[in-house]
PDB file of N, CA and C in Angstrom:
ATOM      1  N   MET A  19       0.814  -1.196   0.032  1.00 62.00           N
ATOM      2  CA  MET A  19      -0.123  -0.040   0.050  1.00 62.00           C
ATOM      3  C   MET A  19       0.879   1.222   0.051  1.00 62.00           C
ATOM      4  N   THR A  20       2.073   1.196   0.437  1.00 68.00           N
ATOM      5  CA  THR A  20       2.976   2.384   0.479  1.00 68.00           C
ATOM      6  C   THR A  20       3.256   2.844  -1.008  1.00 68.00           C
ATOM      7  N   THR A  21       3.378   1.848  -2.011  1.00 65.00           N
ATOM      8  CA  THR A  21       3.451   2.370  -3.423  1.00 65.00           C
ATOM      9  C   THR A  21       2.276   3.131  -3.878  1.00 65.00           C
ATOM     10  N   ILE A  22       1.009   2.593  -3.553  1.00 68.00           N
ATOM     11  CA  ILE A  22      -0.125   3.292  -3.834  1.00 68.00           C
ATOM     12  C   ILE A  22      -0.150   4.648  -3.259  1.00 68.00           C
ATOM     13  N   SER A  23       0.246   4.842  -1.941  1.00 70.00           N
ATOM     14  CA  SER A  23       0.161   6.179  -1.375  1.00 70.00           C
ATOM     15  C   SER A  23       1.117   7.145  -2.090  1.00 70.00           C
ATOM     16  N   GLN A  24       2.201   6.507  -2.400  1.00 65.00           N
ATOM     17  CA  GLN A  24       3.347   7.520  -3.092  1.00 65.00           C
ATOM     18  C   GLN A  24       2.752   8.090  -4.428  1.00 65.00           C
ATOM     19  N   VAL A  25       1.985   7.490  -5.170  1.00 66.00           N
ATOM     20  CA  VAL A  25       1.472   8.004  -6.250  1.00 66.00           C
ATOM     21  C   VAL A  25       0.517   9.164  -5.971  1.00 66.00           C
ATOM     22  N   ASN A  26      -0.163   9.174  -4.940  1.00 69.00           N
ATOM     23  CA  ASN A  26      -0.931  10.409  -4.469  1.00 69.00           C
ATOM     24  C   ASN A  26      -0.312  11.558  -3.628  1.00 69.00           C
ATOM     25  N   GLN A  27       0.835  11.183  -3.127  1.00 73.00           N
ATOM     26  CA  GLN A  27       1.591  12.251  -2.254  1.00 73.00           C
ATOM     27  C   GLN A  27       2.281  13.229  -2.926  1.00 73.00           C
ATOM     28  N   GLY A  28       2.878  12.935  -4.081  1.00 78.00           N
ATOM     29  CA  GLY A  28       3.797  14.062  -4.847  1.00 78.00           C
ATOM     30  C   GLY A  28       5.175  13.694  -4.349  1.00 78.00           C
ATOM     31  N   ASN A  29       6.043  14.533  -5.061  1.00 83.00           N
ATOM     32  CA  ASN A  29       7.564  14.310  -4.849  1.00 83.00           C
ATOM     33  C   ASN A  29       8.202  15.660  -4.526  1.00 83.00           C
ATOM     34  N   SER A  30       9.253  15.526  -3.755  1.00 87.00           N
ATOM     35  CA  SER A  30       9.998  16.625  -3.576  1.00 87.00           C
ATOM     36  C   SER A  30      10.865  17.016  -4.691  1.00 87.00           C
ATOM     37  N   TYR A  31      11.312  18.438  -4.629  1.00 87.00           N
ATOM     38  CA  TYR A  31      12.167  18.701  -5.813  1.00 87.00           C
ATOM     39  C   TYR A  31      12.828  20.121  -5.424  1.00 87.00           C
ATOM     40  N   ILE A  32      13.860  20.435  -6.114  1.00 87.00           N
ATOM     41  CA  ILE A  32      14.549  21.677  -5.925  1.00 87.00           C
ATOM     42  C   ILE A  32      14.769  22.198  -7.388  1.00 87.00           C
ATOM     43  N   THR A  33      14.341  23.333  -7.809  1.00 84.00           N
ATOM     44  CA  THR A  33      14.687  23.932  -9.067  1.00 84.00           C
ATOM     45  C   THR A  33      15.548  25.082  -8.923  1.00 84.00           C
ATOM     46  N   PHE A  34      16.505  25.500  -9.861  1.00 83.00           N
ATOM     47  CA  PHE A  34      17.187  26.742  -9.909  1.00 83.00           C
ATOM     48  C   PHE A  34      16.995  27.543 -11.044  1.00 83.00           C
ATOM     49  N   LEU A  35      16.889  28.900 -10.940  1.00 79.00           N
ATOM     50  CA  LEU A  35      16.780  29.883 -11.831  1.00 79.00           C
ATOM     51  C   LEU A  35      15.520  29.737 -12.709  1.00 79.00           C
ATOM     52  N   GLY A  36      14.399  29.606 -11.775  1.00 69.00           N
ATOM     53  CA  GLY A  36      13.123  29.430 -12.593  1.00 69.00           C
ATOM     54  C   GLY A  36      12.023  29.147 -11.655  1.00 69.00           C
ATOM     55  N   GLY A  37      12.008  27.724 -11.362  1.00 59.00           N
ATOM     56  CA  GLY A  37      10.948  27.334 -10.636  1.00 59.00           C
ATOM     57  C   GLY A  37       9.877  26.605 -11.723  1.00 59.00           C
ATOM     58  N   LEU A  38       8.823  26.109 -11.011  1.00 63.00           N
ATOM     59  CA  LEU A  38       7.800  25.318 -11.960  1.00 63.00           C
ATOM     60  C   LEU A  38       6.608  26.317 -12.030  1.00 63.00           C
ATOM     61  N   GLY A  39       6.450  26.925 -13.201  1.00 62.00           N
ATOM     62  CA  GLY A  39       5.220  27.810 -13.479  1.00 62.00           C
ATOM     63  C   GLY A  39       5.100  29.008 -12.710  1.00 62.00           C
ATOM     64  N   ASN A  40       6.233  29.524 -12.394  1.00 56.00           N
ATOM     65  CA  ASN A  40       6.041  30.777 -11.460  1.00 56.00           C
ATOM     66  C   ASN A  40       6.274  31.900 -12.535  1.00 56.00           C
ATOM     67  N   MET A  41       5.566  33.135 -12.148  1.00 65.00           N
ATOM     68  CA  MET A  41       5.780  34.227 -12.979  1.00 65.00           C
ATOM     69  C   MET A  41       6.881  35.151 -12.554  1.00 65.00           C
ATOM     70  N   GLU A  42       7.204  35.203 -11.372  1.00 74.00           N
ATOM     71  CA  GLU A  42       8.321  36.029 -10.927  1.00 74.00           C
ATOM     72  C   GLU A  42       9.704  35.251 -11.168  1.00 74.00           C
ATOM     73  N   PRO A  43      10.694  35.879 -11.378  1.00 77.00           N
ATOM     74  CA  PRO A  43      11.955  35.244 -11.525  1.00 77.00           C
ATOM     75  C   PRO A  43      12.501  34.760 -10.235  1.00 77.00           C
ATOM     76  N   LEU A  44      13.004  33.457  -9.986  1.00 81.00           N
ATOM     77  CA  LEU A  44      13.359  32.789  -8.770  1.00 81.00           C
ATOM     78  C   LEU A  44      14.757  32.379  -8.952  1.00 81.00           C
ATOM     79  N   LEU A  45      15.513  32.466  -7.672  1.00 83.00           N
ATOM     80  CA  LEU A  45      16.937  31.968  -7.687  1.00 83.00           C
ATOM     81  C   LEU A  45      16.651  30.255  -7.522  1.00 83.00           C
ATOM     82  N   TYR A  46      15.779  29.993  -6.641  1.00 84.00           N
ATOM     83  CA  TYR A  46      15.579  28.620  -6.430  1.00 84.00           C
ATOM     84  C   TYR A  46      14.060  28.541  -5.846  1.00 84.00           C
ATOM     85  N   GLU A  47      13.475  27.329  -6.117  1.00 85.00           N
ATOM     86  CA  GLU A  47      12.360  26.782  -5.472  1.00 85.00           C
ATOM     87  C   GLU A  47      12.458  25.591  -4.866  1.00 85.00           C
ATOM     88  N   ALA A  48      12.100  25.188  -3.514  1.00 88.00           N
ATOM     89  CA  ALA A  48      12.261  23.884  -3.029  1.00 88.00           C
ATOM     90  C   ALA A  48      10.858  23.528  -2.427  1.00 88.00           C
ATOM     91  N   ASN A  49      10.439  22.344  -2.946  1.00 89.00           N
ATOM     92  CA  ASN A  49       9.263  21.756  -2.444  1.00 89.00           C
ATOM     93  C   ASN A  49       9.533  20.545  -1.662  1.00 89.00           C
ATOM     94  N   LEU A  50       9.437  20.518  -0.382  1.00 91.00           N
ATOM     95  CA  LEU A  50       9.830  19.514   0.409  1.00 91.00           C
ATOM     96  C   LEU A  50       8.581  18.700   0.848  1.00 91.00           C
ATOM     97  N   ILE A  51       8.357  17.422   0.442  1.00 90.00           N
ATOM     98  CA  ILE A  51       7.225  16.630   0.782  1.00 90.00           C
ATOM     99  C   ILE A  51       7.678  15.322   1.506  1.00 90.00           C
ATOM    100  N   PRO A  52       8.034  15.399   2.777  1.00 91.00           N
ATOM    101  CA  PRO A  52       8.242  14.102   3.458  1.00 91.00           C
ATOM    102  C   PRO A  52       6.989  13.345   3.786  1.00 91.00           C
ATOM    103  N   ASN A  53       6.918  12.131   3.854  1.00 90.00           N
ATOM    104  CA  ASN A  53       5.824  11.241   3.947  1.00 90.00           C
ATOM    105  C   ASN A  53       6.106  10.386   5.368  1.00 90.00           C
ATOM    106  N   PHE A  54       5.209  10.466   6.384  1.00 91.00           N
ATOM    107  CA  PHE A  54       5.434   9.547   7.514  1.00 91.00           C
ATOM    108  C   PHE A  54       4.093   8.678   7.494  1.00 91.00           C
ATOM    109  N   TYR A  55       4.519   7.376   7.422  1.00 89.00           N
ATOM    110  CA  TYR A  55       3.476   6.322   7.506  1.00 89.00           C
ATOM    111  C   TYR A  55       3.095   5.875   8.894  1.00 89.00           C
ATOM    112  N   VAL A  56       1.855   5.680   9.006  1.00 90.00           N
ATOM    113  CA  VAL A  56       1.280   5.077  10.162  1.00 90.00           C
ATOM    114  C   VAL A  56       0.456   3.810  10.050  1.00 90.00           C
ATOM    115  N   ARG A  57       0.997   2.709  10.517  1.00 84.00           N
ATOM    116  CA  ARG A  57       0.240   1.484  10.428  1.00 84.00           C
ATOM    117  C   ARG A  57       0.795   0.500  11.309  1.00 84.00           C
ATOM    118  N   LYS A  58      -0.022  -0.494  11.505  1.00 80.00           N
ATOM    119  CA  LYS A  58       0.426  -1.571  12.588  1.00 80.00           C
ATOM    120  C   LYS A  58       1.302  -2.659  11.907  1.00 80.00           C
ATOM    121  N   LEU A  59       1.026  -3.046  10.780  1.00 81.00           N
ATOM    122  CA  LEU A  59       1.838  -4.111  10.138  1.00 81.00           C
ATOM    123  C   LEU A  59       2.118  -3.618   8.691  1.00 81.00           C
ATOM    124  N   LYS A  60       3.010  -4.124   7.987  1.00 76.00           N
ATOM    125  CA  LYS A  60       3.289  -3.931   6.594  1.00 76.00           C
ATOM    126  C   LYS A  60       2.177  -4.478   5.920  1.00 76.00           C
ATOM    127  N   GLU A  61       1.517  -5.517   6.291  1.00 77.00           N
ATOM    128  CA  GLU A  61       0.369  -6.084   5.447  1.00 77.00           C
ATOM    129  C   GLU A  61      -0.983  -5.474   5.933  1.00 77.00           C
ATOM    130  N   SER A  62      -1.035  -4.533   6.729  1.00 82.00           N
ATOM    131  CA  SER A  62      -2.268  -3.944   7.188  1.00 82.00           C
ATOM    132  C   SER A  62      -3.093  -3.396   5.957  1.00 82.00           C
ATOM    133  N   ARG A  63      -4.435  -3.472   6.175  1.00 85.00           N
ATOM    134  CA  ARG A  63      -5.276  -2.878   5.251  1.00 85.00           C
ATOM    135  C   ARG A  63      -5.647  -1.495   5.391  1.00 85.00           C
ATOM    136  N   LEU A  64      -5.377  -0.842   6.603  1.00 89.00           N
ATOM    137  CA  LEU A  64      -5.531   0.492   7.049  1.00 89.00           C
ATOM    138  C   LEU A  64      -4.333   1.249   7.288  1.00 89.00           C
ATOM    139  N   MET A  65      -4.026   2.315   6.642  1.00 90.00           N
ATOM    140  CA  MET A  65      -2.780   3.056   6.796  1.00 90.00           C
ATOM    141  C   MET A  65      -3.102   4.531   6.809  1.00 90.00           C
ATOM    142  N   GLY A  66      -2.420   5.280   7.484  1.00 92.00           N
ATOM    143  CA  GLY A  66      -2.334   6.681   7.684  1.00 92.00           C
ATOM    144  C   GLY A  66      -1.075   7.273   7.170  1.00 92.00           C
ATOM    145  N   VAL A  67      -1.114   8.539   6.290  1.00 92.00           N
ATOM    146  CA  VAL A  67       0.110   9.160   6.032  1.00 92.00           C
ATOM    147  C   VAL A  67       0.142  10.505   6.508  1.00 92.00           C
ATOM    148  N   PHE A  68       0.979  11.097   7.207  1.00 94.00           N
ATOM    149  CA  PHE A  68       1.176  12.527   7.569  1.00 94.00           C
ATOM    150  C   PHE A  68       2.193  13.094   6.704  1.00 94.00           C
ATOM    151  N   THR A  69       1.935  14.252   6.044  1.00 92.00           N
ATOM    152  CA  THR A  69       2.679  14.933   5.117  1.00 92.00           C
ATOM    153  C   THR A  69       2.833  16.416   5.376  1.00 92.00           C
ATOM    154  N   PRO A  70       3.985  16.935   6.048  1.00 92.00           N
ATOM    155  CA  PRO A  70       4.217  18.405   6.267  1.00 92.00           C
ATOM    156  C   PRO A  70       4.794  19.008   5.172  1.00 92.00           C
ATOM    157  N   GLN A  71       4.212  19.254   4.085  1.00 90.00           N
ATOM    158  CA  GLN A  71       4.758  19.758   2.875  1.00 90.00           C
ATOM    159  C   GLN A  71       4.905  21.313   3.117  1.00 90.00           C
ATOM    160  N   ILE A  72       6.340  21.766   2.464  1.00 90.00           N
ATOM    161  CA  ILE A  72       6.807  23.023   2.686  1.00 90.00           C
ATOM    162  C   ILE A  72       7.330  23.568   1.405  1.00 90.00           C
ATOM    163  N   ILE A  73       6.967  24.685   0.906  1.00 87.00           N
ATOM    164  CA  ILE A  73       7.505  25.261  -0.172  1.00 87.00           C
ATOM    165  C   ILE A  73       8.308  26.555   0.078  1.00 87.00           C
ATOM    166  N   LEU A  74       9.528  26.583  -0.352  1.00 86.00           N
ATOM    167  CA  LEU A  74      10.481  27.853  -0.098  1.00 86.00           C
ATOM    168  C   LEU A  74      10.882  28.224  -1.548  1.00 86.00           C
ATOM    169  N   ARG A  75      10.845  29.653  -1.582  1.00 84.00           N
ATOM    170  CA  ARG A  75      11.315  30.225  -2.796  1.00 84.00           C
ATOM    171  C   ARG A  75      12.241  31.609  -2.459  1.00 84.00           C
ATOM    172  N   MET A  76      13.291  31.599  -3.192  1.00 84.00           N
ATOM    173  CA  MET A  76      14.129  32.718  -3.189  1.00 84.00           C
ATOM    174  C   MET A  76      14.101  33.509  -4.401  1.00 84.00           C
ATOM    175  N   TYR A  77      13.721  34.743  -4.359  1.00 81.00           N
ATOM    176  CA  TYR A  77      13.441  35.551  -5.569  1.00 81.00           C
ATOM    177  C   TYR A  77      14.637  36.242  -6.002  1.00 81.00           C
ATOM    178  N   GLN A  78      14.700  36.431  -7.346  1.00 79.00           N
ATOM    179  CA  GLN A  78      15.897  37.230  -8.007  1.00 79.00           C
ATOM    180  C   GLN A  78      15.534  38.686  -7.827  1.00 79.00           C
ATOM    181  N   LYS A  79      15.972  39.110  -6.695  1.00 78.00           N
ATOM    182  CA  LYS A  79      15.922  40.753  -6.575  1.00 78.00           C
ATOM    183  C   LYS A  79      17.128  41.078  -5.806  1.00 78.00           C
ATOM    184  N   ILE A  80      17.155  42.351  -5.472  1.00 78.00           N
ATOM    185  CA  ILE A  80      18.502  42.956  -5.046  1.00 78.00           C
ATOM    186  C   ILE A  80      18.870  42.184  -3.738  1.00 78.00           C
ATOM    187  N   SER A  81      17.951  42.097  -2.845  1.00 74.00           N
ATOM    188  CA  SER A  81      18.399  41.504  -1.524  1.00 74.00           C
ATOM    189  C   SER A  81      18.176  40.010  -1.552  1.00 74.00           C
ATOM    190  N   SER A  82      17.914  39.281  -2.504  1.00 66.00           N
ATOM    191  CA  SER A  82      17.525  37.836  -2.667  1.00 66.00           C
ATOM    192  C   SER A  82      16.596  37.443  -1.585  1.00 66.00           C
ATOM    193  N   PRO A  83      15.496  38.091  -1.408  1.00 71.00           N
ATOM    194  CA  PRO A  83      14.565  37.639  -0.326  1.00 71.00           C
ATOM    195  C   PRO A  83      13.854  36.310  -0.301  1.00 71.00           C
ATOM    196  N   ILE A  84      13.867  35.621   0.739  1.00 73.00           N
ATOM    197  CA  ILE A  84      12.934  34.460   0.781  1.00 73.00           C
ATOM    198  C   ILE A  84      11.688  34.783   1.449  1.00 73.00           C
ATOM    199  N   LYS A  85      10.641  34.816   0.689  1.00 74.00           N
ATOM    200  CA  LYS A  85       9.403  35.289   1.200  1.00 74.00           C
ATOM    201  C   LYS A  85       8.713  34.136   2.104  1.00 74.00           C
ATOM    202  N   THR A  86       7.655  34.459   2.711  1.00 76.00           N
ATOM    203  CA  THR A  86       7.137  33.462   3.638  1.00 76.00           C
ATOM    204  C   THR A  86       6.742  32.238   2.995  1.00 76.00           C
ATOM    205  N   PRO A  87       7.426  31.011   3.699  1.00 82.00           N
ATOM    206  CA  PRO A  87       7.103  29.728   3.080  1.00 82.00           C
ATOM    207  C   PRO A  87       5.671  29.481   3.091  1.00 82.00           C
ATOM    208  N   SER A  88       5.227  28.509   2.210  1.00 84.00           N
ATOM    209  CA  SER A  88       3.880  27.997   2.077  1.00 84.00           C
ATOM    210  C   SER A  88       3.917  26.724   2.897  1.00 84.00           C
ATOM    211  N   TYR A  89       3.008  26.476   3.867  1.00 88.00           N
ATOM    212  CA  TYR A  89       2.893  25.289   4.463  1.00 88.00           C
ATOM    213  C   TYR A  89       1.570  24.597   4.141  1.00 88.00           C
ATOM    214  N   MET A  90       1.710  23.235   3.853  1.00 89.00           N
ATOM    215  CA  MET A  90       0.473  22.449   3.307  1.00 89.00           C
ATOM    216  C   MET A  90       0.491  21.103   4.077  1.00 89.00           C
ATOM    217  N   PRO A  91       0.091  21.197   5.413  1.00 92.00           N
ATOM    218  CA  PRO A  91       0.121  19.834   6.114  1.00 92.00           C
ATOM    219  C   PRO A  91      -1.034  19.050   5.582  1.00 92.00           C
ATOM    220  N   GLN A  92      -0.885  17.626   5.455  1.00 92.00           N
ATOM    221  CA  GLN A  92      -1.996  16.787   4.971  1.00 92.00           C
ATOM    222  C   GLN A  92      -1.904  15.553   5.825  1.00 92.00           C
ATOM    223  N   ILE A  93      -3.089  14.998   6.079  1.00 94.00           N
ATOM    224  CA  ILE A  93      -3.277  13.576   6.532  1.00 94.00           C
ATOM    225  C   ILE A  93      -4.142  12.867   5.671  1.00 94.00           C
ATOM    226  N   SER A  94      -3.606  11.764   5.126  1.00 92.00           N
ATOM    227  CA  SER A  94      -4.371  10.876   4.303  1.00 92.00           C
ATOM    228  C   SER A  94      -4.528   9.450   4.940  1.00 92.00           C
ATOM    229  N   VAL A  95      -5.706   8.946   4.681  1.00 93.00           N
ATOM    230  CA  VAL A  95      -6.144   7.670   5.254  1.00 93.00           C
ATOM    231  C   VAL A  95      -6.429   6.622   3.955  1.00 93.00           C
ATOM    232  N   TYR A  96      -5.749   5.499   3.985  1.00 90.00           N
ATOM    233  CA  TYR A  96      -5.919   4.542   2.951  1.00 90.00           C
ATOM    234  C   TYR A  96      -6.575   3.287   3.566  1.00 90.00           C
ATOM    235  N   TYR A  97      -7.394   2.642   2.636  1.00 90.00           N
ATOM    236  CA  TYR A  97      -8.026   1.487   3.100  1.00 90.00           C
ATOM    237  C   TYR A  97      -8.023   0.445   1.893  1.00 90.00           C
ATOM    238  N   ARG A  98      -7.552  -0.725   2.152  1.00 86.00           N
ATOM    239  CA  ARG A  98      -7.400  -1.678   1.015  1.00 86.00           C
ATOM    240  C   ARG A  98      -8.532  -2.745   1.204  1.00 86.00           C
ATOM    241  N   PHE A  99      -9.439  -2.898   0.187  1.00 85.00           N
ATOM    242  CA  PHE A  99     -10.356  -4.018   0.228  1.00 85.00           C
ATOM    243  C   PHE A  99      -9.658  -5.359  -0.327  1.00 85.00           C
ATOM    244  N   GLY A 100      -9.698  -6.454   0.481  1.00 75.00           N
ATOM    245  CA  GLY A 100      -9.072  -7.665   0.156  1.00 75.00           C
ATOM    246  C   GLY A 100      -8.003  -8.043   1.156  1.00 75.00           C
ATOM    247  N   GLU A 101      -7.762  -9.272   1.090  1.00 71.00           N
ATOM    248  CA  GLU A 101      -6.825  -9.738   2.206  1.00 71.00           C
ATOM    249  C   GLU A 101      -5.266  -9.775   1.856  1.00 71.00           C
ATOM    250  N   THR A 102      -4.966  -9.527   0.637  1.00 67.00           N
ATOM    251  CA  THR A 102      -3.505  -9.494   0.275  1.00 67.00           C
ATOM    252  C   THR A 102      -3.240  -8.218  -0.665  1.00 67.00           C
ATOM    253  N   ASN A 103      -1.900  -8.044  -1.025  1.00 61.00           N
ATOM    254  CA  ASN A 103      -1.485  -6.988  -1.777  1.00 61.00           C
ATOM    255  C   ASN A 103      -1.505  -7.354  -3.102  1.00 61.00           C
ATOM    256  N   ARG A 104      -2.628  -8.032  -3.712  1.00 65.00           N
ATOM    257  CA  ARG A 104      -2.778  -8.448  -5.108  1.00 65.00           C
ATOM    258  C   ARG A 104      -3.091  -7.094  -5.946  1.00 65.00           C
ATOM    259  N   LEU A 105      -2.672  -7.454  -7.336  1.00 64.00           N
ATOM    260  CA  LEU A 105      -2.960  -6.363  -8.263  1.00 64.00           C
ATOM    261  C   LEU A 105      -4.429  -5.949  -8.368  1.00 64.00           C
ATOM    262  N   GLY A 106      -5.328  -6.916  -8.197  1.00 68.00           N
ATOM    263  CA  GLY A 106      -6.785  -6.612  -8.442  1.00 68.00           C
ATOM    264  C   GLY A 106      -7.338  -6.067  -7.197  1.00 68.00           C
ATOM    265  N   ASP A 107      -6.801  -5.774  -5.998  1.00 76.00           N
ATOM    266  CA  ASP A 107      -7.398  -5.238  -4.915  1.00 76.00           C
ATOM    267  C   ASP A 107      -7.847  -3.924  -5.073  1.00 76.00           C
ATOM    268  N   TYR A 108      -8.823  -3.379  -4.439  1.00 84.00           N
ATOM    269  CA  TYR A 108      -9.218  -1.975  -4.508  1.00 84.00           C
ATOM    270  C   TYR A 108      -8.855  -1.228  -3.150  1.00 84.00           C
ATOM    271  N   THR A 109      -8.248   0.095  -3.546  1.00 84.00           N
ATOM    272  CA  THR A 109      -7.912   0.819  -2.420  1.00 84.00           C
ATOM    273  C   THR A 109      -8.668   2.207  -2.492  1.00 84.00           C
ATOM    274  N   VAL A 110      -9.235   2.643  -1.396  1.00 89.00           N
ATOM    275  CA  VAL A 110      -9.846   3.851  -1.238  1.00 89.00           C
ATOM    276  C   VAL A 110      -9.081   4.899  -0.434  1.00 89.00           C
ATOM    277  N   PHE A 111      -9.112   6.166  -0.630  1.00 89.00           N
ATOM    278  CA  PHE A 111      -8.257   7.108   0.275  1.00 89.00           C
ATOM    279  C   PHE A 111      -9.103   8.286   0.493  1.00 89.00           C
ATOM    280  N   ALA A 112      -8.954   9.075   1.632  1.00 93.00           N
ATOM    281  CA  ALA A 112      -9.386  10.214   1.940  1.00 93.00           C
ATOM    282  C   ALA A 112      -8.211  11.215   2.317  1.00 93.00           C
ATOM    283  N   ARG A 113      -8.239  12.485   2.119  1.00 91.00           N
ATOM    284  CA  ARG A 113      -7.061  13.392   2.542  1.00 91.00           C
ATOM    285  C   ARG A 113      -7.829  14.664   3.149  1.00 91.00           C
ATOM    286  N   PHE A 114      -7.196  14.923   4.163  1.00 92.00           N
ATOM    287  CA  PHE A 114      -7.563  16.152   4.828  1.00 92.00           C
ATOM    288  C   PHE A 114      -6.401  17.278   4.816  1.00 92.00           C
ATOM    289  N   ALA A 115      -6.366  18.323   4.108  1.00 90.00           N
ATOM    290  CA  ALA A 115      -5.328  19.227   3.709  1.00 90.00           C
ATOM    291  C   ALA A 115      -5.647  20.645   4.152  1.00 90.00           C
ATOM    292  N   HIS A 116      -4.496  21.394   4.318  1.00 87.00           N
ATOM    293  CA  HIS A 116      -4.640  22.867   4.580  1.00 87.00           C
ATOM    294  C   HIS A 116      -3.511  23.431   3.750  1.00 87.00           C
ATOM    295  N   HIS A 117      -3.793  24.692   3.254  1.00 81.00           N
ATOM    296  CA  HIS A 117      -2.833  25.552   2.574  1.00 81.00           C
ATOM    297  C   HIS A 117      -2.650  26.772   3.286  1.00 81.00           C
ATOM    298  N   SER A 118      -1.510  27.074   3.809  1.00 79.00           N
ATOM    299  CA  SER A 118      -1.308  28.322   4.468  1.00 79.00           C
ATOM    300  C   SER A 118      -0.014  29.090   3.767  1.00 79.00           C
ATOM    301  N   ASN A 119      -0.288  30.393   3.522  1.00 70.00           N
ATOM    302  CA  ASN A 119       0.968  31.126   3.163  1.00 70.00           C
ATOM    303  C   ASN A 119       1.717  31.670   4.265  1.00 70.00           C
ATOM    304  N   GLY A 120       1.474  31.423   5.585  1.00 66.00           N
ATOM    305  CA  GLY A 120       2.184  31.736   6.657  1.00 66.00           C
ATOM    306  C   GLY A 120       1.990  33.162   7.176  1.00 66.00           C
ATOM    307  N   GLN A 121       0.875  33.812   6.574  1.00 66.00           N
ATOM    308  CA  GLN A 121       0.464  35.097   6.955  1.00 66.00           C
ATOM    309  C   GLN A 121      -1.032  35.150   7.348  1.00 66.00           C
ATOM    310  N   GLU A 122      -1.401  36.129   8.237  1.00 68.00           N
ATOM    311  CA  GLU A 122      -2.715  36.231   8.614  1.00 68.00           C
ATOM    312  C   GLU A 122      -3.673  36.702   7.473  1.00 68.00           C
ATOM    313  N   GLY A 123      -4.905  36.482   7.444  1.00 65.00           N
ATOM    314  CA  GLY A 123      -5.882  36.823   6.533  1.00 65.00           C
ATOM    315  C   GLY A 123      -5.919  36.245   5.235  1.00 65.00           C
ATOM    316  N   ASP A 124      -6.867  36.685   4.285  1.00 61.00           N
ATOM    317  CA  ASP A 124      -6.823  36.061   2.943  1.00 61.00           C
ATOM    318  C   ASP A 124      -5.529  36.323   2.059  1.00 61.00           C
ATOM    319  N   PHE A 125      -5.162  35.546   1.273  1.00 53.00           N
ATOM    320  CA  PHE A 125      -4.021  35.657   0.296  1.00 53.00           C
ATOM    321  C   PHE A 125      -4.522  35.744  -1.121  1.00 53.00           C
TER     322      PHE A 125
END
């Protein structure tokens, strides 16, 4: 089930001199997505994943500022129907997520 969850969780990356899809010129963008798995056994049908995702960006400006990071904590729950990790088993998941730019008020 860990492999199935990795498909839905995303990958960490670091880009230099651009970023992925940003309008403002960047020196770098780092998207850190560590996944922490919670389950009783490797063969368990129920599994939780805690992901404290953080995005850091340094802009190409005179002082090279790092603006407030984006925080996106997520809790995902996976449940596998079936007794084994067979290819034909069905897995459902639910995710609770929050996106914060680290500042008060709407952004």
